[in-house]
Each structure stands twice: as C-alpha cells, then as structure tokens.
PDB file of C-alpha atoms in Angstrom:
ATOM      1  CA  MET A   1      24.218 -24.048  22.241  1.00 40.00           C
ATOM      2  CA  PHE A   2      20.613 -24.989  21.103  1.00 42.00           C
ATOM      3  CA  ILE A   3      19.363 -26.883  18.195  1.00 40.00           C
ATOM      4  CA  LEU A   4      16.439 -25.254  16.628  1.00 45.00           C
ATOM      5  CA  ALA A   5      13.406 -26.777  14.978  1.00 41.00           C
ATOM      6  CA  ARG A   6      13.593 -27.692  11.286  1.00 39.00           C
ATOM      7  CA  LEU A   7      13.881 -24.534   8.898  1.00 43.00           C
ATOM      8  CA  PRO A   8      10.673 -24.709   6.605  1.00 42.00           C
ATOM      9  CA  GLY A   9      10.336 -23.347   3.160  1.00 43.00           C
ATOM     10  CA  VAL A  10       8.052 -20.771   2.098  1.00 39.00           C
ATOM     11  CA  ALA A  11       6.135 -19.956  -0.799  1.00 39.00           C
ATOM     12  CA  ALA A  12       7.270 -16.985  -2.550  1.00 41.00           C
ATOM     13  CA  ALA A  13       5.015 -14.267  -1.926  1.00 42.00           C
ATOM     14  CA  LYS A  14       4.206 -12.373  -5.182  1.00 43.00           C
ATOM     15  CA  ARG A  15       2.996  -8.818  -5.696  1.00 48.00           C
ATOM     16  CA  ASP A  16       3.041  -6.274  -8.353  1.00 45.00           C
ATOM     17  CA  ARG A  17       5.994  -3.788  -8.591  1.00 50.00           C
ATOM     18  CA  SER A  18       6.430  -1.163 -10.924  1.00 41.00           C
ATOM     19  CA  GLY A  19      10.106  -0.710 -11.688  1.00 44.00           C
ATOM     20  CA  GLY A  20      11.037  -4.371 -11.808  1.00 41.00           C
ATOM     21  CA  GLY A  21      14.216  -6.247 -12.796  1.00 40.00           C
ATOM     22  CA  SER A  22      13.496  -6.265 -16.449  1.00 38.00           C
ATOM     23  CA  ARG A  23      12.699  -2.489 -16.719  1.00 36.00           C
ATOM     24  CA  THR A  24      15.022  -0.049 -18.406  1.00 40.00           C
ATOM     25  CA  GLY A  25      14.568   3.459 -18.707  1.00 40.00           C
ATOM     26  CA  PRO A  26      14.570   5.703 -21.781  1.00 38.00           C
ATOM     27  CA  GLY A  27      18.326   5.823 -22.024  1.00 39.00           C
ATOM     28  CA  GLY A  28      18.470   1.896 -22.463  1.00 43.00           C
ATOM     29  CA  TRP A  29      20.363   0.225 -24.984  1.00 43.00           C
ATOM     30  CA  ASP A  30      17.775  -1.032 -26.753  1.00 42.00           C
ATOM     31  CA  ALA A  31      17.169   2.348 -28.699  1.00 41.00           C
ATOM     32  CA  GLU A  32      18.142   2.602 -32.036  1.00 41.00           C
ATOM     33  CA  GLY A  33      18.799   5.981 -34.041  1.00 34.00           C
ATOM     34  CA  VAL A  34      18.724   8.213 -31.064  1.00 34.00           C
ATOM     35  CA  SER A  35      19.962  11.836 -31.501  1.00 34.00           C
ATOM     36  CA  GLU A  36      21.342  12.184 -27.908  1.00 52.00           C
ATOM     37  CA  GLN A  37      25.023  12.294 -27.323  1.00 80.00           C
ATOM     38  CA  GLN A  38      26.622   9.045 -26.442  1.00 92.00           C
ATOM     39  CA  LEU A  39      28.814   7.290 -23.726  1.00 95.00           C
ATOM     40  CA  SER A  40      30.959   4.414 -23.877  1.00 95.00           C
ATOM     41  CA  ILE A  41      30.092   2.293 -20.836  1.00 95.00           C
ATOM     42  CA  ARG A  42      31.966  -0.943 -19.972  1.00 96.00           C
ATOM     43  CA  PHE A  43      30.421  -3.331 -17.090  1.00 96.00           C
ATOM     44  CA  ASP A  44      32.163  -5.613 -14.782  1.00 97.00           C
ATOM     45  CA  PRO A  45      31.092  -9.256 -15.607  1.00 97.00           C
ATOM     46  CA  GLN A  46      29.675  -9.592 -11.977  1.00 97.00           C
ATOM     47  CA  LEU A  47      26.923  -7.246 -13.159  1.00 98.00           C
ATOM     48  CA  TRP A  48      26.156  -8.722 -16.530  1.00 97.00           C
ATOM     49  CA  LEU A  49      23.143 -10.682 -14.581  1.00 96.00           C
ATOM     50  CA  PHE A  50      21.386  -7.350 -14.710  1.00 97.00           C
ATOM     51  CA  LEU A  51      21.830  -6.661 -18.363  1.00 95.00           C
ATOM     52  CA  PRO A  52      20.075  -8.130 -21.589  1.00 88.00           C
ATOM     53  CA  PRO A  53      22.094 -11.210 -22.765  1.00 87.00           C
ATOM     54  CA  ARG A  54      23.177  -9.656 -25.814  1.00 80.00           C
ATOM     55  CA  ARG A  55      24.616  -6.674 -24.141  1.00 81.00           C
ATOM     56  CA  ARG A  56      26.932  -8.657 -21.913  1.00 89.00           C
ATOM     57  CA  ARG A  57      30.270  -7.924 -23.411  1.00 88.00           C
ATOM     58  CA  ALA A  58      33.759  -7.299 -21.938  1.00 88.00           C
ATOM     59  CA  GLU A  59      34.118  -4.116 -24.178  1.00 90.00           C
ATOM     60  CA  ALA A  60      33.064  -0.743 -23.667  1.00 90.00           C
ATOM     61  CA  ARG A  61      29.553  -0.282 -25.572  1.00 90.00           C
ATOM     62  CA  PRO A  62      28.011   2.758 -26.533  1.00 92.00           C
ATOM     63  CA  ALA A  63      24.872   4.036 -24.793  1.00 91.00           C
ATOM     64  CA  PRO A  64      22.714   7.113 -25.543  1.00 87.00           C
ATOM     65  CA  TRP A  65      22.945   9.845 -23.124  1.00 90.00           C
ATOM     66  CA  ASP A  66      20.753  13.132 -23.132  1.00 91.00           C
ATOM     67  CA  GLY A  67      23.757  15.282 -22.003  1.00 91.00           C
ATOM     68  CA  THR A  68      22.164  16.119 -18.377  1.00 93.00           C
ATOM     69  CA  SER A  69      21.684  13.034 -16.773  1.00 95.00           C
ATOM     70  CA  SER A  70      23.812  11.954 -13.642  1.00 97.00           C
ATOM     71  CA  LEU A  71      26.134   8.902 -14.053  1.00 97.00           C
ATOM     72  CA  GLY A  72      24.035   7.055 -11.432  1.00 97.00           C
ATOM     73  CA  HIS A  73      20.923   7.777 -13.649  1.00 96.00           C
ATOM     74  CA  VAL A  74      22.539   6.293 -16.768  1.00 96.00           C
ATOM     75  CA  VAL A  75      23.824   3.250 -14.763  1.00 97.00           C
ATOM     76  CA  GLN A  76      20.441   2.256 -13.328  1.00 97.00           C
ATOM     77  CA  SER A  77      18.601   3.043 -16.558  1.00 95.00           C
ATOM     78  CA  LEU A  78      20.650   0.423 -18.280  1.00 94.00           C
ATOM     79  CA  GLY A  79      19.453  -1.947 -15.607  1.00 96.00           C
ATOM     80  CA  VAL A  80      22.193  -2.195 -12.821  1.00 98.00           C
ATOM     81  CA  PRO A  81      21.298  -1.057  -9.293  1.00 98.00           C
ATOM     82  CA  LEU A  82      23.790   1.435  -7.762  1.00 98.00           C
ATOM     83  CA  THR A  83      23.658  -0.841  -4.480  1.00 98.00           C
ATOM     84  CA  GLU A  84      25.631  -3.384  -6.744  1.00 99.00           C
ATOM     85  CA  THR A  85      28.397  -1.036  -8.050  1.00 98.00           C
ATOM     86  CA  GLY A  86      31.846  -0.108  -6.611  1.00 98.00           C
ATOM     87  CA  THR A  87      33.238   3.092  -7.331  1.00 98.00           C
ATOM     88  CA  LEU A  88      32.497   4.527 -11.003  1.00 98.00           C
ATOM     89  CA  THR A  89      35.381   5.750 -13.002  1.00 98.00           C
ATOM     90  CA  VAL A  90      34.940   8.320 -15.978  1.00 98.00           C
ATOM     91  CA  ASP A  91      38.147   8.242 -18.215  1.00 97.00           C
ATOM     92  CA  GLY A  92      40.196   6.386 -15.672  1.00 97.00           C
ATOM     93  CA  ARG A  93      39.296   8.740 -12.861  1.00 98.00           C
ATOM     94  CA  PRO A  94      36.849   8.219  -9.802  1.00 98.00           C
ATOM     95  CA  ALA A  95      33.537   9.752 -10.087  1.00 98.00           C
ATOM     96  CA  LEU A  96      30.552  10.122  -7.723  1.00 98.00           C
ATOM     97  CA  PRO A  97      26.892   8.815  -9.162  1.00 97.00           C
ATOM     98  CA  SER A  98      25.581  12.270  -8.970  1.00 97.00           C
ATOM     99  CA  GLN A  99      28.228  13.833 -11.406  1.00 97.00           C
ATOM    100  CA  ARG A 100      27.377  14.576 -15.140  1.00 96.00           C
ATOM    101  CA  PRO A 101      29.962  12.787 -17.577  1.00 94.00           C
ATOM    102  CA  PRO A 102      31.382  14.796 -20.404  1.00 94.00           C
ATOM    103  CA  ALA A 103      30.111  13.442 -23.875  1.00 92.00           C
ATOM    104  CA  GLY A 104      31.854  10.656 -25.292  1.00 93.00           C
ATOM    105  CA  ALA A 105      33.470   9.782 -22.036  1.00 96.00           C
ATOM    106  CA  THR A 106      34.489   6.059 -21.188  1.00 96.00           C
ATOM    107  CA  VAL A 107      32.299   4.947 -18.017  1.00 97.00           C
ATOM    108  CA  ASP A 108      33.691   1.937 -16.263  1.00 97.00           C
ATOM    109  CA  VAL A 109      31.166   0.294 -13.792  1.00 98.00           C
ATOM    110  CA  PRO A 110      32.764  -2.326 -11.430  1.00 98.00           C
ATOM    111  CA  ALA A 111      31.051  -4.574  -9.077  1.00 98.00           C
ATOM    112  CA  VAL A 112      30.839  -3.864  -5.126  1.00 98.00           C
ATOM    113  CA  ARG A 113      33.876  -5.104  -3.321  1.00 96.00           C
ATOM    114  CA  ARG A 114      33.599  -8.114  -1.168  1.00 96.00           C
ATOM    115  CA  PRO A 115      33.560  -7.970   1.720  1.00 97.00           C
ATOM    116  CA  GLN A 116      31.772  -4.776   1.341  1.00 96.00           C
ATOM    117  CA  ALA A 117      32.537  -1.955   3.784  1.00 92.00           C
ATOM    118  CA  LEU A 118      29.560  -0.623   5.442  1.00 91.00           C
ATOM    119  CA  PRO A 119      28.667   2.465   7.687  1.00 89.00           C
ATOM    120  CA  VAL A 120      26.915  -0.037  10.331  1.00 88.00           C
ATOM    121  CA  SER A 121      28.582  -2.736  12.455  1.00 92.00           C
ATOM    122  CA  PRO A 122      27.555  -5.313  12.627  1.00 95.00           C
ATOM    123  CA  PRO A 123      25.405  -5.488   9.711  1.00 97.00           C
ATOM    124  CA  ARG A 124      21.599  -6.246  10.408  1.00 98.00           C
ATOM    125  CA  PHE A 125      19.357  -7.116   7.685  1.00 99.00           C
ATOM    126  CA  LEU A 126      15.718  -6.657   6.455  1.00 99.00           C
ATOM    127  CA  LEU A 127      14.533  -9.285   3.892  1.00 99.00           C
ATOM    128  CA  ASP A 128      11.992  -8.834   1.098  1.00 98.00           C
ATOM    129  CA  VAL A 129       8.889 -11.066   1.174  1.00 97.00           C
ATOM    130  CA  HIS A 130      10.273 -13.751  -1.157  1.00 97.00           C
ATOM    131  CA  LEU A 131      13.315 -14.290   1.218  1.00 98.00           C
ATOM    132  CA  GLY A 132      11.643 -16.214   4.270  1.00 98.00           C
ATOM    133  CA  SER A 133      14.004 -19.348   4.085  1.00 98.00           C
ATOM    134  CA  LEU A 134      17.044 -17.214   3.783  1.00 99.00           C
ATOM    135  CA  ALA A 135      15.759 -15.140   6.826  1.00 99.00           C
ATOM    136  CA  ARG A 136      15.679 -18.182   9.069  1.00 98.00           C
ATOM    137  CA  ARG A 137      18.930 -19.199   7.938  1.00 98.00           C
ATOM    138  CA  LEU A 138      20.430 -15.874   8.831  1.00 99.00           C
ATOM    139  CA  ARG A 139      19.055 -16.208  12.373  1.00 99.00           C
ATOM    140  CA  LEU A 140      20.138 -19.872  12.906  1.00 98.00           C
ATOM    141  CA  VAL A 141      23.710 -18.675  12.656  1.00 98.00           C
ATOM    142  CA  GLY A 142      22.971 -15.275  14.810  1.00 98.00           C
ATOM    143  CA  VAL A 143      22.671 -12.700  12.429  1.00 98.00           C
ATOM    144  CA  SER A 144      19.666 -10.291  12.976  1.00 98.00           C
ATOM    145  CA  ALA A 145      17.233 -10.546  10.074  1.00 99.00           C
ATOM    146  CA  ARG A 146      13.875  -8.820  10.099  1.00 98.00           C
ATOM    147  CA  TYR A 147      11.216 -10.434   7.827  1.00 97.00           C
ATOM    148  CA  SER A 148       7.563 -10.188   7.042  1.00 92.00           C
ATOM    149  CA  ASN A 149       5.726 -12.127   4.311  1.00 92.00           C
ATOM    150  CA  ASP A 150       3.096  -9.231   3.380  1.00 92.00           C
ATOM    151  CA  ALA A 151       5.373  -6.016   3.703  1.00 93.00           C
ATOM    152  CA  ASP A 152       4.924  -3.633   0.841  1.00 95.00           C
ATOM    153  CA  ASP A 153       7.734  -1.952  -1.007  1.00 97.00           C
ATOM    154  CA  PRO A 154       7.573   1.510   0.923  1.00 96.00           C
ATOM    155  CA  ASP A 155       7.275   0.095   4.319  1.00 97.00           C
ATOM    156  CA  LEU A 156      10.545  -2.166   3.735  1.00 98.00           C
ATOM    157  CA  VAL A 157      12.426   0.923   2.554  1.00 98.00           C
ATOM    158  CA  ASP A 158      11.124   3.002   5.457  1.00 98.00           C
ATOM    159  CA  LEU A 159      11.951   0.245   8.163  1.00 98.00           C
ATOM    160  CA  ALA A 160      15.454  -0.487   6.748  1.00 98.00           C
ATOM    161  CA  ASN A 161      16.106   3.417   6.746  1.00 98.00           C
ATOM    162  CA  GLU A 162      14.760   3.644  10.222  1.00 98.00           C
ATOM    163  CA  GLU A 163      16.764   0.929  11.794  1.00 97.00           C
ATOM    164  CA  GLY A 164      19.805   1.120   9.721  1.00 97.00           C
ATOM    165  CA  ARG A 165      19.351  -2.355   8.258  1.00 98.00           C
ATOM    166  CA  ILE A 166      20.437  -3.764   4.871  1.00 98.00           C
ATOM    167  CA  LEU A 167      17.443  -4.638   2.936  1.00 99.00           C
ATOM    168  CA  LEU A 168      17.980  -7.776   0.868  1.00 99.00           C
ATOM    169  CA  THR A 169      15.954  -8.482  -2.218  1.00 99.00           C
ATOM    170  CA  GLN A 170      15.964 -10.043  -5.663  1.00 98.00           C
ATOM    171  CA  ASP A 171      13.808  -7.229  -7.083  1.00 98.00           C
ATOM    172  CA  HIS A 172      15.983  -4.757  -9.214  1.00 96.00           C
ATOM    173  CA  GLY A 173      13.589  -2.140  -9.222  1.00 97.00           C
ATOM    174  CA  LEU A 174      13.213  -2.161  -5.175  1.00 98.00           C
ATOM    175  CA  LEU A 175      16.932  -1.516  -5.062  1.00 98.00           C
ATOM    176  CA  LYS A 176      16.823   1.476  -7.505  1.00 98.00           C
ATOM    177  CA  ARG A 177      14.449   3.302  -5.088  1.00 97.00           C
ATOM    178  CA  ARG A 178      15.993   6.795  -4.479  1.00 94.00           C
ATOM    179  CA  ASN A 179      15.243   6.881  -0.914  1.00 97.00           C
ATOM    180  CA  LEU A 180      16.854   3.679   0.164  1.00 98.00           C
ATOM    181  CA  HIS A 181      19.826   4.097   2.112  1.00 97.00           C
ATOM    182  CA  LEU A 182      21.455   0.205   2.093  1.00 98.00           C
ATOM    183  CA  GLY A 183      20.380  -2.536  -0.196  1.00 98.00           C
ATOM    184  CA  ALA A 184      21.870  -5.613  -1.583  1.00 99.00           C
ATOM    185  CA  TYR A 185      20.666  -8.065  -4.476  1.00 99.00           C
ATOM    186  CA  VAL A 186      20.841 -11.555  -3.096  1.00 99.00           C
ATOM    187  CA  ARG A 187      22.144 -14.183  -5.613  1.00 98.00           C
ATOM    188  CA  GLY A 188      21.318 -17.584  -5.810  1.00 98.00           C
ATOM    189  CA  SER A 189      17.897 -19.498  -5.992  1.00 97.00           C
ATOM    190  CA  ARG A 190      18.648 -22.058  -3.204  1.00 98.00           C
ATOM    191  CA  PRO A 191      18.459 -20.773   0.393  1.00 98.00           C
ATOM    192  CA  ASP A 192      21.915 -22.080   1.134  1.00 98.00           C
ATOM    193  CA  ASP A 193      23.523 -20.537  -1.880  1.00 98.00           C
ATOM    194  CA  GLN A 194      21.804 -17.192  -0.825  1.00 99.00           C
ATOM    195  CA  LEU A 195      23.088 -17.397   2.655  1.00 99.00           C
ATOM    196  CA  ALA A 196      26.456 -18.139   1.242  1.00 98.00           C
ATOM    197  CA  ASP A 197      26.186 -14.884  -0.918  1.00 99.00           C
ATOM    198  CA  VAL A 198      25.184 -12.649   2.013  1.00 99.00           C
ATOM    199  CA  LEU A 199      28.015 -14.185   4.316  1.00 98.00           C
ATOM    200  CA  GLU A 200      30.603 -13.537   1.553  1.00 98.00           C
ATOM    201  CA  ARG A 201      29.456 -10.076   0.824  1.00 98.00           C
ATOM    202  CA  PHE A 202      29.124  -8.536   4.272  1.00 98.00           C
ATOM    203  CA  ALA A 203      30.991 -11.050   6.376  1.00 97.00           C
ATOM    204  CA  PRO A 204      28.714 -10.625   9.591  1.00 97.00           C
ATOM    205  CA  PRO A 205      30.197 -11.885  12.796  1.00 97.00           C
ATOM    206  CA  LEU A 206      28.338 -15.298  13.326  1.00 98.00           C
ATOM    207  CA  ALA A 207      26.777 -16.440  16.750  1.00 98.00           C
ATOM    208  CA  PRO A 208      24.983 -19.967  15.907  1.00 97.00           C
ATOM    209  CA  TRP A 209      21.920 -20.893  18.101  1.00 97.00           C
ATOM    210  CA  THR A 210      21.606 -17.526  19.773  1.00 98.00           C
ATOM    211  CA  ARG A 211      18.389 -16.184  17.896  1.00 98.00           C
ATOM    212  CA  CYS A 212      14.776 -17.374  17.374  1.00 98.00           C
ATOM    213  CA  THR A 213      14.298 -18.478  13.738  1.00 97.00           C
ATOM    214  CA  ALA A 214      10.565 -17.360  14.088  1.00 97.00           C
ATOM    215  CA  CYS A 215      11.016 -13.711  15.053  1.00 98.00           C
ATOM    216  CA  ASP A 216      14.690 -12.967  15.386  1.00 98.00           C
ATOM    217  CA  GLY A 217      14.486 -12.453  19.195  1.00 98.00           C
ATOM    218  CA  PRO A 218      17.755 -13.516  21.356  1.00 98.00           C
ATOM    219  CA  LEU A 219      17.476 -16.928  22.958  1.00 98.00           C
ATOM    220  CA  VAL A 220      18.148 -17.137  26.812  1.00 98.00           C
ATOM    221  CA  PRO A 221      18.519 -20.356  28.929  1.00 97.00           C
ATOM    222  CA  VAL A 222      15.311 -21.546  30.627  1.00 97.00           C
ATOM    223  CA  ASP A 223      14.610 -24.232  33.329  1.00 97.00           C
ATOM    224  CA  LYS A 224      12.791 -27.290  32.008  1.00 95.00           C
ATOM    225  CA  ALA A 225      10.089 -26.585  34.622  1.00 95.00           C
ATOM    226  CA  GLU A 226       9.234 -23.111  33.511  1.00 95.00           C
ATOM    227  CA  ILE A 227       8.463 -24.249  30.011  1.00 95.00           C
ATOM    228  CA  ALA A 228       7.051 -27.813  30.853  1.00 95.00           C
ATOM    229  CA  GLN A 229       3.359 -26.718  29.798  1.00 93.00           C
ATOM    230  CA  GLN A 230       4.569 -25.757  26.227  1.00 95.00           C
ATOM    231  CA  LEU A 231       6.224 -29.021  25.692  1.00 94.00           C
ATOM    232  CA  ARG A 232       4.754 -32.551  24.448  1.00 93.00           C
ATOM    233  CA  PRO A 233       5.387 -35.420  26.796  1.00 93.00           C
ATOM    234  CA  GLY A 234       7.872 -37.154  24.605  1.00 92.00           C
ATOM    235  CA  THR A 235       9.943 -34.142  24.492  1.00 92.00           C
ATOM    236  CA  ARG A 236       9.411 -33.641  28.478  1.00 92.00           C
ATOM    237  CA  ARG A 237      10.877 -37.258  28.956  1.00 93.00           C
ATOM    238  CA  THR A 238      13.604 -37.010  26.406  1.00 92.00           C
ATOM    239  CA  TYR A 239      15.388 -33.481  26.783  1.00 93.00           C
ATOM    240  CA  ASP A 240      16.776 -31.731  29.721  1.00 93.00           C
ATOM    241  CA  THR A 241      18.384 -28.528  28.160  1.00 94.00           C
ATOM    242  CA  PHE A 242      16.247 -25.634  26.725  1.00 96.00           C
ATOM    243  CA  ALA A 243      16.239 -22.124  25.832  1.00 97.00           C
ATOM    244  CA  ARG A 244      13.600 -19.754  25.153  1.00 98.00           C
ATOM    245  CA  CYS A 245      13.099 -16.705  22.776  1.00 98.00           C
ATOM    246  CA  SER A 246      13.063 -13.720  25.098  1.00 97.00           C
ATOM    247  CA  SER A 247      10.855 -11.874  22.596  1.00 97.00           C
ATOM    248  CA  CYS A 248       7.899 -14.435  21.488  1.00 97.00           C
ATOM    249  CA  GLY A 249       8.563 -17.109  24.178  1.00 97.00           C
ATOM    250  CA  ARG A 250       9.077 -19.931  21.866  1.00 97.00           C
ATOM    251  CA  PRO A 251      11.159 -22.768  23.528  1.00 96.00           C
ATOM    252  CA  TYR A 252      14.001 -24.639  22.029  1.00 95.00           C
ATOM    253  CA  TRP A 253      16.054 -27.630  22.388  1.00 92.00           C
ATOM    254  CA  HIS A 254      18.292 -30.205  20.751  1.00 84.00           C
ATOM    255  CA  GLY A 255      16.176 -31.886  18.766  1.00 82.00           C
ATOM    256  CA  ALA A 256      15.677 -34.611  16.043  1.00 79.00           C
ATOM    257  CA  HIS A 257      16.904 -32.462  13.296  1.00 78.00           C
ATOM    258  CA  THR A 258      20.331 -31.636  14.766  1.00 82.00           C
ATOM    259  CA  ARG A 259      22.296 -33.014  11.757  1.00 86.00           C
ATOM    260  CA  HIS A 260      20.429 -30.968   9.216  1.00 91.00           C
ATOM    261  CA  LEU A 261      20.940 -27.652  11.090  1.00 94.00           C
ATOM    262  CA  GLU A 262      24.462 -28.501  12.239  1.00 95.00           C
ATOM    263  CA  ALA A 263      25.264 -28.811   8.392  1.00 96.00           C
ATOM    264  CA  VAL A 264      23.790 -25.487   7.707  1.00 97.00           C
ATOM    265  CA  VAL A 265      25.890 -23.987  10.444  1.00 97.00           C
ATOM    266  CA  ASP A 266      28.946 -25.755   9.505  1.00 97.00           C
ATOM    267  CA  ALA A 267      28.800 -24.549   5.719  1.00 98.00           C
ATOM    268  CA  ALA A 268      28.190 -20.840   7.112  1.00 98.00           C
ATOM    269  CA  ALA A 269      31.398 -21.051   9.333  1.00 98.00           C
ATOM    270  CA  ARG A 270      33.323 -22.218   6.437  1.00 97.00           C
ATOM    271  CA  VAL A 271      31.988 -19.263   4.148  1.00 97.00           C
ATOM    272  CA  SER A 272      32.711 -16.811   6.885  1.00 96.00           C
ATOM    273  CA  ALA A 273      36.085 -18.027   7.585  1.00 95.00           C
ATOM    274  CA  ARG A 274      36.980 -17.592   3.969  1.00 93.00           C
ATOM    275  CA  SER A 275      35.722 -14.181   3.747  1.00 89.00           C
ATOM    276  CA  THR A 276      37.242 -12.810   7.152  1.00 84.00           C
ATOM    277  CA  GLY A 277      40.358 -14.649   6.546  1.00 74.00           C
TER     278      GLY A 277
END
C-alpha cells in the first residue's frame, strides 16, 4: 500500500452551457392558461432538488401536455433528467420513457434505486470539469475516474459513450443530452460528500492506493534506486518503499499526509460496506 500526495482542491471551471439546470421546456409547470391536455405528475421527494421550490409537493400536480410528447420529454421538460429516475409508471403500470401517456393519466416518477444496476461492471467514471477534487478521491480509493479541466460538453459525452464510462456532473442540461448513454447527477458541495454519494449510488469495488491521483494510471511497486533522481534529498533519506504510476511515471510513497488520506479511505470503506451490505 502506498500513501499518496495531498489531494489539492481545484477551482471550478466555468463555461457557458445551453440547457442548464434552471431551464424548463415549453411544457413546464410555470405556464398558465394553457390549452394543451394535462397529465397529473408526482415526483419522488428525492427528485425535488430538480424542481422549483413551489412545485415540491408530495401530491400529484397537473402539468400541461401537448398530446404527442413522450413521457421522457415531459419529465425532462419539468426539470428532472431521466438519468435520475427509476421505472416510470402511468396509472400504476410500468412505462418506458418513449411511450406516450393517455390524456389525464397519473404519472409517478420515482428516484433511481440505490445501488443502481448497471450494464458495465465494475463501473468506471468520467467527471465534468468542476469535479476535479472528486476525481482524485475516486482514484485514491482505486476507482477509475477520467478527468480534464477543459473538456467541453460534446467531448465529454462522446468520450463517456466510447469508453463505456458514467458521466458524473452537476449540470442538469448535460444529463438531458439525448445521445448520452450513462450519466449521473452528483449530490453535495463538499468533495467528501460527493464521494459518499457516488459510492452509495454505484457501489464500485474499492482498491485503495492502487491508482495515480494525477492521471488515473495504475501504480506498480518500484525500487528506490530507479526513481532516486525524482526524489528530494530528504525523501531519499527518510523513505524506502515506493510505487510509480505506470502511465505518467509519478512516484508515490508513505508521505507526511498519511493521516488525512487514510481518513478519506476509511470513510469510503464505511460507505461502501453500507452500500454492499
């Protein structure tokens, strides 16, 4: 096992995105006096964070419907990405997002079940530009997490699809992109809370101290002599056990920040045990 360097924070990268979290479609609940037919829609409380505060109600609420839009379109136009929903039901019967509901139907929108069943195992992730600290924590506990702080939306979606990765983001609009295969909204503002959320939802197997926190490459043991030129004199005198990233060549050792990193790993192990127990 190898203790890695301190996990630094990153400033959130910002870029303009059409279709962000605050946007609602023409079928949104804010419309008044509409002539469209209506549906009655009830959202699981776990999904209320995607809705305007005044629309967070336990009872089913009327929503305008044009008579032709699919269930998935209606749900997303009201603010909730389909990546965050479980099996939709129409008048108590399971329904696909592509189906068209009958006028006046009652639609129930549950939250995705945790841990979430996935078509890929073990799950691997691609993180949006504002989740760099989460990416390093996932790598610390041995979960593959690709990350770039300057990737744009189309590139993120293409890479996630090509590599079969789950795109993690806090951008609602990005999750609503029609061509995205696998995605998830990350809850929480603190990196440790975000890590717990991802581990609870996907329950990936953990292998702490086995991935490079800088590039996600696997770590392999290395003789001290092979990396001596990469080490400062004090490190060469103090430590004898090292690993090196097989991708970028960065060395790792049991360093001064052991206690901080072990606390992150221990907390992740507890969350994982609850999720898989």
